[in-house]
Short mmCIF file of C-alpha atoms and ligand atoms in Angstrom, two decimals:
data_model
loop_
_atom_site.label_atom_id
_atom_site.label_comp_id
_atom_site.label_asym_id
_atom_site.label_seq_id
_atom_site.Cartn_x
_atom_site.Cartn_y
_atom_site.Cartn_z
CA MET A 1 -138.83 31.46 110.25
CA SER A 2 -139.65 30.41 106.56
CA LEU A 3 -137.51 30.52 103.35
CA LEU A 4 -138.06 30.02 99.90
CA ILE A 5 -135.27 29.14 97.37
CA ARG A 6 -136.96 29.24 94.20
CA ASN A 7 -136.14 27.81 90.99
CA GLY A 8 -132.28 26.62 91.41
CA GLU A 9 -130.68 23.59 89.94
CA ILE A 10 -130.51 21.40 93.37
CA VAL A 11 -127.48 19.12 93.54
CA THR A 12 -127.16 16.28 95.93
CA VAL A 13 -125.28 12.90 95.93
CA GLY A 14 -126.98 10.87 92.73
CA SER A 15 -129.60 13.53 92.20
CA ARG A 16 -130.10 17.13 89.65
CA THR A 17 -133.24 18.61 89.72
CA ARG A 18 -134.47 21.99 88.93
CA ALA A 19 -137.29 22.62 92.12
CA ASP A 20 -137.96 25.31 94.94
CA ILE A 21 -136.88 24.50 98.37
CA PHE A 22 -139.07 25.41 101.25
CA VAL A 23 -138.16 26.24 104.78
CA GLU A 24 -139.37 26.25 108.42
CA ASN A 25 -138.10 26.06 111.83
CA GLU A 26 -134.69 25.62 110.34
CA THR A 27 -135.48 22.18 108.08
CA VAL A 28 -136.16 21.41 104.94
CA THR A 29 -140.02 20.84 104.71
CA ARG A 30 -140.98 20.86 101.11
CA ILE A 31 -139.06 20.13 97.88
CA ALA A 32 -141.59 20.60 95.15
CA LYS A 33 -141.77 22.92 91.54
CA ASN A 34 -143.72 25.75 91.38
CA LEU A 35 -144.43 25.89 95.29
CA GLU A 36 -147.51 28.01 97.03
CA VAL A 37 -146.34 29.74 99.96
CA PRO A 38 -148.31 32.05 102.83
CA ALA A 39 -147.46 35.82 101.77
CA GLY A 40 -144.74 37.29 103.59
CA VAL A 41 -141.78 34.50 103.23
CA GLU A 42 -138.26 35.89 102.79
CA VAL A 43 -137.87 34.54 98.74
CA ILE A 44 -134.57 34.18 97.33
CA ASP A 45 -133.97 33.80 93.66
CA ALA A 46 -132.21 31.08 92.64
CA ALA A 47 -132.65 30.85 88.58
CA GLY A 48 -129.22 30.20 87.04
CA LYS A 49 -127.77 29.21 90.28
CA LEU A 50 -126.77 25.62 91.81
CA VAL A 51 -128.16 24.69 95.06
CA PHE A 52 -125.62 22.64 96.89
CA PRO A 53 -126.16 21.15 100.49
CA GLY A 54 -124.09 23.23 103.13
CA PHE A 55 -120.57 22.32 102.57
CA ILE A 56 -118.82 20.53 106.04
CA ASP A 57 -115.05 20.43 106.41
CA PRO A 58 -113.98 17.76 108.40
CA HIS A 59 -110.97 18.89 109.41
CA VAL A 60 -110.17 22.07 110.55
CA HIS A 61 -107.70 24.03 113.38
CA ILE A 62 -108.61 26.90 115.23
CA TYR A 63 -108.13 26.84 118.75
CA LEU A 64 -104.73 25.29 118.74
CA PRO A 65 -101.69 25.86 120.93
CA PHE A 66 -98.95 23.94 118.81
CA MET A 67 -95.19 24.63 117.99
CA ALA A 68 -94.51 27.30 120.72
CA THR A 69 -97.52 29.56 119.65
CA PHE A 70 -101.29 29.40 118.68
CA ALA A 71 -103.33 29.38 115.75
CA LYS A 72 -104.15 33.20 115.04
CA ASP A 73 -108.25 31.98 114.20
CA THR A 74 -111.04 31.84 116.89
CA HIS A 75 -114.23 30.72 116.04
CA GLU A 76 -115.93 34.13 115.17
CA THR A 77 -112.84 34.44 112.36
CA ALA A 78 -112.72 31.44 111.23
CA SER A 79 -116.61 30.66 111.30
CA ILE A 80 -117.40 33.69 109.30
CA ALA A 81 -114.80 33.08 106.84
CA ALA A 82 -115.87 29.34 106.39
CA LEU A 83 -119.19 30.51 105.80
CA ILE A 84 -117.98 33.15 103.35
CA GLY A 85 -117.05 30.29 101.69
CA GLY A 86 -119.63 28.32 101.56
CA THR A 87 -118.98 25.90 104.81
CA THR A 88 -121.54 25.35 107.13
CA THR A 89 -120.31 22.72 108.93
CA TYR A 90 -116.69 22.51 110.41
CA ILE A 91 -115.20 19.43 112.62
CA GLU A 92 -112.34 20.68 114.67
CA MET A 93 -109.68 18.78 116.08
CA CYS A 94 -109.81 18.80 119.60
CA CYS A 95 -105.88 18.85 120.33
CA PRO A 96 -104.58 18.59 124.80
CA ASN A 97 -101.20 17.75 124.48
CA ARG A 98 -99.15 14.74 125.99
CA ASN A 99 -98.99 17.19 129.42
CA ASP A 100 -102.55 18.03 129.43
CA ASP A 101 -105.53 16.37 130.86
CA ALA A 102 -107.81 15.18 128.23
CA LEU A 103 -111.56 15.84 129.95
CA ALA A 104 -110.00 19.46 130.71
CA GLY A 105 -108.89 19.64 127.32
CA TYR A 106 -112.40 19.23 125.72
CA GLN A 107 -113.93 21.33 127.98
CA LEU A 108 -111.75 24.34 127.46
CA TRP A 109 -112.09 23.48 123.40
CA LYS A 110 -115.55 23.18 123.60
CA SER A 111 -115.71 27.08 125.74
CA LYS A 112 -113.42 28.49 123.12
CA ALA A 113 -116.54 27.19 120.05
CA GLU A 114 -119.87 27.43 122.29
CA GLY A 115 -121.79 30.67 121.60
CA HIS A 116 -118.82 31.98 119.40
CA SER A 117 -119.17 30.32 116.15
CA ALA A 118 -121.61 31.44 113.40
CA CYS A 119 -121.78 28.61 111.66
CA ASP A 120 -122.41 24.38 113.57
CA CYS A 121 -119.78 22.92 114.67
CA ALA A 122 -118.43 19.45 116.05
CA PHE A 123 -114.89 17.80 117.26
CA HIS A 124 -112.50 14.89 117.00
CA MET A 125 -111.06 14.30 120.17
CA SER A 126 -107.59 13.96 120.02
CA VAL A 127 -106.12 11.14 122.06
CA THR A 128 -102.55 11.71 122.81
CA LYS A 129 -101.74 9.35 125.94
CA PHE A 130 -103.59 6.41 127.10
CA VAL A 131 -103.66 6.42 130.44
CA GLN A 132 -105.26 4.66 133.70
CA GLU A 133 -108.16 7.51 133.31
CA THR A 134 -108.37 7.79 129.53
CA GLU A 135 -111.25 4.43 128.88
CA ALA A 136 -113.23 6.70 131.20
CA GLN A 137 -112.77 9.87 130.36
CA LEU A 138 -113.31 8.80 126.51
CA ARG A 139 -116.70 7.44 127.36
CA GLN A 140 -117.70 10.67 128.89
CA ILE A 141 -116.75 12.21 125.84
CA VAL A 142 -118.47 10.25 123.35
CA ALA A 143 -121.70 10.14 125.47
CA ASP A 144 -121.51 14.04 125.07
CA GLY A 145 -121.92 14.11 121.68
CA THR A 146 -118.20 13.74 120.12
CA ALA A 147 -117.97 10.22 118.39
CA SER A 148 -114.98 10.34 116.68
CA PHE A 149 -111.40 10.01 117.73
CA LYS A 150 -107.84 11.48 116.48
CA ILE A 151 -103.81 10.34 117.00
CA PHE A 152 -101.07 11.26 115.81
CA LEU A 153 -98.28 8.94 114.62
CA ALA A 154 -96.36 12.36 114.49
CA TYR A 155 -95.08 15.30 116.68
CA LYS A 156 -93.32 12.92 119.27
CA ASN A 157 -93.35 13.80 122.94
CA PHE A 158 -96.36 16.25 121.92
CA PHE A 159 -99.47 15.47 120.48
CA GLY A 160 -97.44 11.96 119.14
CA VAL A 161 -98.78 8.39 120.65
CA ASP A 162 -96.44 5.18 120.46
CA ASP A 163 -97.65 2.58 118.93
CA GLY A 164 -99.17 0.55 122.09
CA GLU A 165 -101.43 3.94 122.97
CA MET A 166 -102.42 3.48 119.29
CA TYR A 167 -103.68 -0.36 119.77
CA GLN A 168 -105.09 0.96 123.07
CA THR A 169 -107.06 3.50 121.26
CA LEU A 170 -108.35 1.44 118.43
CA GLU A 171 -108.92 -1.49 121.02
CA LEU A 172 -111.66 1.36 122.73
CA ALA A 173 -113.10 2.86 119.38
CA LYS A 174 -114.09 -0.42 117.68
CA ARG A 175 -115.66 -1.57 121.42
CA LEU A 176 -117.29 2.06 121.53
CA GLY A 177 -118.41 2.21 117.64
CA VAL A 178 -116.17 5.07 117.33
CA ILE A 179 -114.39 6.09 114.14
CA VAL A 180 -110.41 7.09 114.76
CA THR A 181 -108.91 9.71 112.45
CA ALA A 182 -105.20 9.56 111.86
CA HIS A 183 -102.31 11.80 111.55
CA CYS A 184 -99.78 9.07 109.60
CA GLU A 185 -96.14 9.83 109.64
CA ASN A 186 -93.63 8.21 111.06
CA ALA A 187 -92.82 9.92 113.71
CA GLU A 188 -88.79 8.70 114.76
CA LEU A 189 -87.58 8.66 111.13
CA VAL A 190 -88.76 12.49 110.75
CA ALA A 191 -86.55 12.63 114.48
CA ARG A 192 -84.12 11.34 113.21
CA LEU A 193 -84.08 12.75 109.64
CA GLN A 194 -84.25 16.41 110.69
CA GLN A 195 -81.35 16.00 112.94
CA LYS A 196 -79.51 14.76 110.46
CA LEU A 197 -80.33 17.41 107.86
CA LEU A 198 -79.83 20.08 110.63
CA ALA A 199 -76.45 18.44 111.10
CA GLU A 200 -75.21 19.01 107.69
CA GLY A 201 -76.36 22.64 107.63
CA LYS A 202 -80.01 22.57 105.93
CA SER A 203 -81.73 24.62 107.96
CA GLY A 204 -84.20 26.83 105.55
CA PRO A 205 -87.88 25.89 104.91
CA GLU A 206 -86.78 23.86 101.25
CA TRP A 207 -85.31 20.98 104.16
CA HIS A 208 -89.05 20.47 105.43
CA GLU A 209 -90.16 17.87 102.99
CA PRO A 210 -86.77 16.05 102.66
CA SER A 211 -87.32 15.82 106.48
CA ARG A 212 -90.91 14.03 106.22
CA PRO A 213 -90.29 12.48 103.29
CA GLU A 214 -93.57 10.28 101.11
CA LEU A 215 -92.10 7.07 102.54
CA VAL A 216 -92.36 8.03 106.29
CA GLU A 217 -95.96 8.78 104.84
CA ALA A 218 -96.45 5.66 103.46
CA GLU A 219 -95.19 3.49 106.39
CA GLY A 220 -97.10 5.88 108.96
CA THR A 221 -100.39 5.04 106.64
CA GLY A 222 -99.56 1.02 106.29
CA ARG A 223 -98.92 0.59 109.91
CA PHE A 224 -102.67 2.72 110.88
CA ALA A 225 -103.91 0.18 108.18
CA THR A 226 -101.99 -2.64 110.00
CA PHE A 227 -103.31 -1.64 113.36
CA LEU A 228 -107.01 -1.26 112.14
CA GLU A 229 -107.24 -4.99 111.05
CA THR A 230 -105.83 -6.23 113.70
CA THR A 231 -108.16 -4.42 116.09
CA GLY A 232 -110.91 -4.09 113.50
CA ALA A 233 -111.71 -0.55 114.15
CA THR A 234 -112.55 2.24 111.31
CA GLY A 235 -110.17 4.47 110.36
CA TYR A 236 -109.55 7.94 108.30
CA VAL A 237 -106.23 8.90 107.08
CA VAL A 238 -106.56 12.82 106.93
CA HIS A 239 -104.61 15.08 105.02
CA LEU A 240 -103.01 12.34 102.52
CA SER A 241 -100.46 14.26 100.50
CA CYS A 242 -98.81 11.69 98.22
CA GLU A 243 -99.15 8.56 95.95
CA LYS A 244 -97.26 6.05 97.86
CA ALA A 245 -99.24 7.00 100.89
CA LEU A 246 -102.67 6.12 99.13
CA GLN A 247 -101.29 2.78 97.78
CA ALA A 248 -100.72 1.96 101.59
CA ALA A 249 -104.13 3.13 101.88
CA LEU A 250 -105.84 1.49 99.16
CA ALA A 251 -103.67 -1.82 99.75
CA ALA A 252 -105.40 -2.11 103.00
CA LYS A 253 -108.71 -1.16 101.74
CA SER A 254 -108.54 -4.18 99.16
CA ARG A 255 -107.58 -6.42 102.41
CA GLY A 256 -111.05 -5.27 103.83
CA VAL A 257 -109.63 -3.26 106.01
CA ARG A 258 -112.26 -0.02 106.83
CA ILE A 259 -110.33 2.88 105.94
CA HIS A 260 -111.16 6.12 104.46
CA VAL A 261 -108.72 8.66 103.20
CA GLU A 262 -108.99 12.46 103.60
CA SER A 263 -106.82 15.03 101.36
CA VAL A 264 -106.36 18.35 102.04
CA LEU A 265 -107.06 21.31 99.71
CA PRO A 266 -103.51 22.56 99.67
CA HIS A 267 -101.96 19.09 97.96
CA PHE A 268 -104.62 19.59 94.94
CA LEU A 269 -102.81 23.05 93.93
CA LEU A 270 -99.57 23.86 95.73
CA ASP A 271 -96.36 21.58 95.22
CA LYS A 272 -93.15 21.41 97.13
CA THR A 273 -91.62 23.97 94.98
CA PHE A 274 -93.58 26.62 97.01
CA ALA A 275 -91.58 25.48 100.04
CA GLU A 276 -88.12 26.02 98.38
CA ARG A 277 -88.94 29.55 98.13
CA PRO A 278 -86.55 31.54 99.94
CA GLY A 279 -87.23 32.93 103.53
CA ILE A 280 -90.59 33.43 104.40
CA GLU A 281 -92.17 32.78 101.07
CA GLY A 282 -91.01 29.02 101.71
CA MET A 283 -92.16 29.12 105.42
CA LYS A 284 -95.76 30.22 104.51
CA HIS A 285 -96.37 26.51 102.78
CA VAL A 286 -94.49 24.73 105.39
CA MET A 287 -97.22 21.96 106.53
CA SER A 288 -97.24 18.43 107.45
CA PRO A 289 -97.18 15.61 105.64
CA PRO A 290 -95.46 18.42 103.60
CA LEU A 291 -96.67 20.17 100.28
CA ARG A 292 -95.05 17.19 97.56
CA ASP A 293 -93.93 16.75 94.24
CA LYS A 294 -96.26 17.92 91.58
CA LYS A 295 -97.03 14.38 90.15
CA ASN A 296 -98.85 13.56 93.21
CA GLN A 297 -101.42 16.05 92.28
CA ALA A 298 -102.68 14.04 89.29
CA VAL A 299 -103.30 11.27 91.59
CA LEU A 300 -104.81 13.01 93.93
CA TRP A 301 -107.37 14.55 91.58
CA ASN A 302 -108.21 10.79 90.20
CA GLY A 303 -108.23 9.37 93.92
CA VAL A 304 -111.31 12.03 94.84
CA ALA A 305 -112.83 11.53 91.08
CA THR A 306 -113.02 7.91 91.90
CA GLY A 307 -113.61 7.87 95.28
CA ALA A 308 -110.77 5.93 96.43
CA ILE A 309 -109.81 9.43 98.50
CA ASP A 310 -113.29 10.48 99.94
CA THR A 311 -113.36 14.01 101.58
CA VAL A 312 -111.19 17.28 100.53
CA GLY A 313 -110.76 19.04 104.06
CA THR A 314 -108.22 22.01 104.46
CA ASP A 315 -106.16 21.21 107.71
CA HIS A 316 -106.95 25.05 107.77
CA CYS A 317 -104.26 26.35 110.40
CA PRO A 318 -103.74 29.71 110.44
CA PHE A 319 -100.00 30.97 111.51
CA ASP A 320 -99.51 34.61 110.36
CA THR A 321 -95.82 35.57 108.89
CA GLY A 322 -94.49 36.62 112.46
CA GLN A 323 -95.20 32.96 113.85
CA LYS A 324 -93.95 31.55 110.71
CA LEU A 325 -90.69 33.65 111.12
CA LEU A 326 -90.21 31.66 114.98
CA GLY A 327 -88.48 28.85 112.52
CA LYS A 328 -86.38 31.74 110.64
CA ASP A 329 -83.02 29.74 111.82
CA SER A 330 -84.35 26.13 111.48
CA PHE A 331 -87.29 24.97 109.57
CA VAL A 332 -88.44 22.64 112.53
CA ASN A 333 -89.57 25.59 114.70
CA ILE A 334 -91.54 26.56 111.41
CA PRO A 335 -95.08 26.27 113.06
CA ASN A 336 -96.79 23.72 110.54
CA GLY A 337 -100.46 24.67 108.94
CA ILE A 338 -101.52 26.33 105.91
CA PRO A 339 -105.19 27.94 106.11
CA GLY A 340 -108.00 26.97 103.89
CA ILE A 341 -111.57 27.19 105.34
CA GLU A 342 -112.42 30.45 103.56
CA ASP A 343 -111.32 28.71 99.82
CA ARG A 344 -112.05 24.97 99.84
CA VAL A 345 -115.47 25.14 98.30
CA ASN A 346 -114.40 27.90 95.78
CA LEU A 347 -110.88 26.50 94.90
CA LEU A 348 -112.44 22.60 94.89
CA TYR A 349 -115.16 24.05 92.13
CA THR A 350 -113.12 25.94 90.02
CA PHE A 351 -109.80 23.16 89.54
CA GLY A 352 -112.02 20.32 90.03
CA VAL A 353 -115.77 20.58 88.47
CA LYS A 354 -114.64 23.67 85.67
CA ARG A 355 -111.50 22.08 84.53
CA GLY A 356 -112.94 18.65 83.77
CA ARG A 357 -111.37 16.26 87.04
CA LEU A 358 -114.67 15.98 88.99
CA ASP A 359 -118.20 15.56 88.19
CA LEU A 360 -120.92 17.62 90.63
CA ASP A 361 -121.51 14.49 91.92
CA ARG A 362 -118.43 13.66 93.66
CA PHE A 363 -117.65 17.54 93.96
CA VAL A 364 -120.55 17.77 96.72
CA ASP A 365 -119.81 14.19 97.71
CA ALA A 366 -116.34 15.12 98.54
CA ALA A 367 -117.23 18.22 100.50
CA SER A 368 -120.09 17.93 102.30
CA THR A 369 -122.25 14.24 102.15
CA ARG A 370 -119.45 11.73 102.46
CA ALA A 371 -118.10 13.94 105.53
CA ALA A 372 -121.59 13.69 106.93
CA LYS A 373 -121.85 10.47 106.64
CA LEU A 374 -118.65 9.15 107.92
CA PHE A 375 -119.04 11.40 111.21
CA GLY A 376 -122.22 10.78 112.02
CA LEU A 377 -123.87 13.99 110.72
CA PHE A 378 -126.13 12.19 108.06
CA PRO A 379 -129.03 13.07 106.88
CA ARG A 380 -129.08 16.07 109.47
CA LYS A 381 -126.52 17.48 107.57
CA GLY A 382 -124.67 16.69 103.59
CA THR A 383 -127.86 16.68 101.77
CA ILE A 384 -130.92 18.61 100.83
CA ALA A 385 -133.88 16.51 101.60
CA VAL A 386 -137.10 17.05 103.73
CA GLY A 387 -136.64 16.82 107.51
CA SER A 388 -132.51 17.84 106.76
CA ASP A 389 -131.46 20.97 108.41
CA ALA A 390 -131.63 24.11 105.84
CA ASP A 391 -127.95 24.47 105.32
CA LEU A 392 -128.02 25.94 102.00
CA VAL A 393 -125.40 27.09 99.56
CA VAL A 394 -127.35 29.04 96.70
CA TYR A 395 -124.16 28.93 94.50
CA ASP A 396 -123.30 31.74 91.54
CA PRO A 397 -121.02 29.50 88.61
CA GLU A 398 -120.96 32.50 86.86
CA TYR A 399 -119.37 34.68 89.19
CA ARG A 400 -115.14 35.52 88.16
CA GLY A 401 -112.79 36.67 91.16
CA VAL A 402 -109.39 36.29 92.55
CA ILE A 403 -108.14 34.90 96.03
CA CYS A 404 -106.27 37.61 98.07
CA ALA A 405 -105.27 38.13 101.04
CA LYS A 406 -105.93 41.62 101.56
CA SER A 407 -110.00 40.87 101.40
CA GLN A 408 -110.14 37.36 103.23
CA HIS A 409 -111.51 37.03 106.41
CA VAL A 410 -109.62 34.35 107.94
CA ASN A 411 -107.49 36.08 110.30
CA ASN A 412 -104.13 36.06 108.65
CA ASP A 413 -102.01 38.08 106.95
CA TYR A 414 -101.30 35.86 103.87
CA ASN A 415 -103.08 33.32 101.39
CA ALA A 416 -101.14 30.37 100.56
CA PHE A 417 -103.65 30.65 97.06
CA GLU A 418 -102.81 34.53 96.52
CA GLY A 419 -103.62 35.31 92.91
CA LEU A 420 -105.50 32.22 91.66
CA GLN A 421 -108.96 32.83 89.82
CA ILE A 422 -111.79 31.80 91.11
CA GLU A 423 -114.80 30.95 88.48
CA GLY A 424 -117.91 30.41 90.94
CA ARG A 425 -118.48 31.50 94.74
CA PRO A 426 -121.67 31.32 96.89
CA SER A 427 -124.44 34.27 96.73
CA VAL A 428 -126.50 33.13 99.66
CA VAL A 429 -125.10 30.75 102.55
CA THR A 430 -128.09 29.45 104.77
CA VAL A 431 -127.44 28.01 108.49
CA ARG A 432 -130.36 26.48 109.79
CA GLY A 433 -133.03 28.29 107.12
CA LYS A 434 -131.58 32.25 108.50
CA VAL A 435 -129.49 33.59 105.72
CA GLN A 436 -126.18 34.46 107.23
CA VAL A 437 -124.27 35.31 103.84
CA ARG A 438 -125.22 37.48 100.77
CA ASP A 439 -122.74 37.85 97.73
CA GLY A 440 -119.65 37.56 100.10
CA LYS A 441 -120.72 39.39 102.54
CA PHE A 442 -121.59 37.93 105.94
CA ILE A 443 -124.94 39.75 107.14
CA GLY A 444 -125.99 36.71 110.03
CA ASP A 445 -125.90 36.31 113.49
CA ARG A 446 -121.81 35.95 114.71
CA GLY A 447 -123.49 33.20 117.61
CA ARG A 448 -126.28 31.31 115.34
CA GLY A 449 -123.92 28.31 115.48
CA ARG A 450 -124.32 25.04 117.45
CA PHE A 451 -122.42 22.26 118.79
CA LEU A 452 -123.67 18.80 117.04
CA LYS A 453 -124.14 15.92 118.99
CA ARG A 454 -123.22 12.66 117.22
CA GLU A 455 -123.81 9.24 118.28
CA PRO A 456 -120.72 6.21 117.66
CA SER A 457 -121.72 4.58 114.45
CA HIS A 458 -121.08 1.16 115.26
CA PHE A 459 -119.32 0.32 112.00
O1 URP B 501 -98.94 21.25 109.15
C1 URP B 501 -100.32 20.86 109.82
N1 URP B 501 -100.97 20.20 109.26
N2 URP B 501 -100.86 21.68 110.86
C2 URP B 501 -101.77 21.24 111.90
C3 URP B 501 -101.40 20.32 112.61
C4 URP B 501 -101.86 18.64 111.92
O2 URP B 501 -100.87 18.16 111.64
O3 URP B 501 -102.84 18.77 111.14
ZN1 ZN B 502 -102.00 16.28 111.06
ZN1 ZN B 503 -104.73 18.93 111.07
#
């Protein structure tokens, strides 16, 4: 299968050039002006369009048994939504809980993805306990191509690990050359604050944020950093939401700790007043770490612009309104999560690039290239270069539209970004050279996605 993308403005980290891209056998084979190609080759006219490397979402939940229910998407629905929004690769959190066998969990998560995804995918393997068989199992999982771990300092007695288990995970990760991603909130403080607020009769969604205040996240981030410093491991803070936590991460970085930072779409555009709306409207906006005071948003945008925040993911985690109502009597039972896989690129482009908060270079880096580098996918993914997979997004900066749950492809009955205007969207999206999306419609092969094997990076 050959494809020519003609005359687009190709944007990669460090370069912007108007040229043609020729694709053969799933990879980019030539980039030059006025390429001559054999007759019969499919040609896409990209004049007036930007051409980006396929975007990478480094943090999604698709199969997720959590808080007495299951996240709504399947790999089929999530990958189609991802592709329509320009994301051609996602990394899913594989999340067996403390009572599950890790290896059986890994195989289960893989079986949910393989053959069912329209885009390429990989996993971060959650370590939710550290017992006798854990090291051997993790070695097997890394050998299978899943070369990144996840730990939760929150969600006590479910996903959460204690400090001893965090130490053991980081120490093993250091020996294996594997990066460890971490949800950084102090589980004990969250549990105590939840009990206190409920005892005071404070049970609505507006109390979710006060039960996990910024200090609780800053403590988790600082403690994770201290454990990285002690073990020499490399870490990645997921879904960082506020200035205090960013300061903790940057203080560690300035001491030489190998710590990277991700923030996620909701924290840039939504604030805690959304979760303070009465009833179900508030519940729709419950996630952890919670939506914060609006003043943090400028800090996060600036963090991405300067590179202090490496990546922008989604923490895509869809629960519908019926599921959110599990928490109608107590905020501690509201399933945590906000979906975003379909809207991340367009919202980041609109509210980042178009509003002058991000240059195109950082946009591409934060939404694609940096994740590829950190998680062992570069240069196969995350750039447009001869030899790279032909995951390409022909982007129309003139498109105008409005985010709307009724027309979304994510399997959910609401959209937390409802009504926001977007100024740009992908007009063509390819996965390894095959056109999967045209003008907001999925027209491709539902089973095209592949599991991406990754090697340890030996940071
Ligand atoms: O609220 C969230 N973030 N839900 C998904 C689980 C997690 O903590 O990432
Ligand atoms: Zn989390
Ligand atoms: Zn998550």
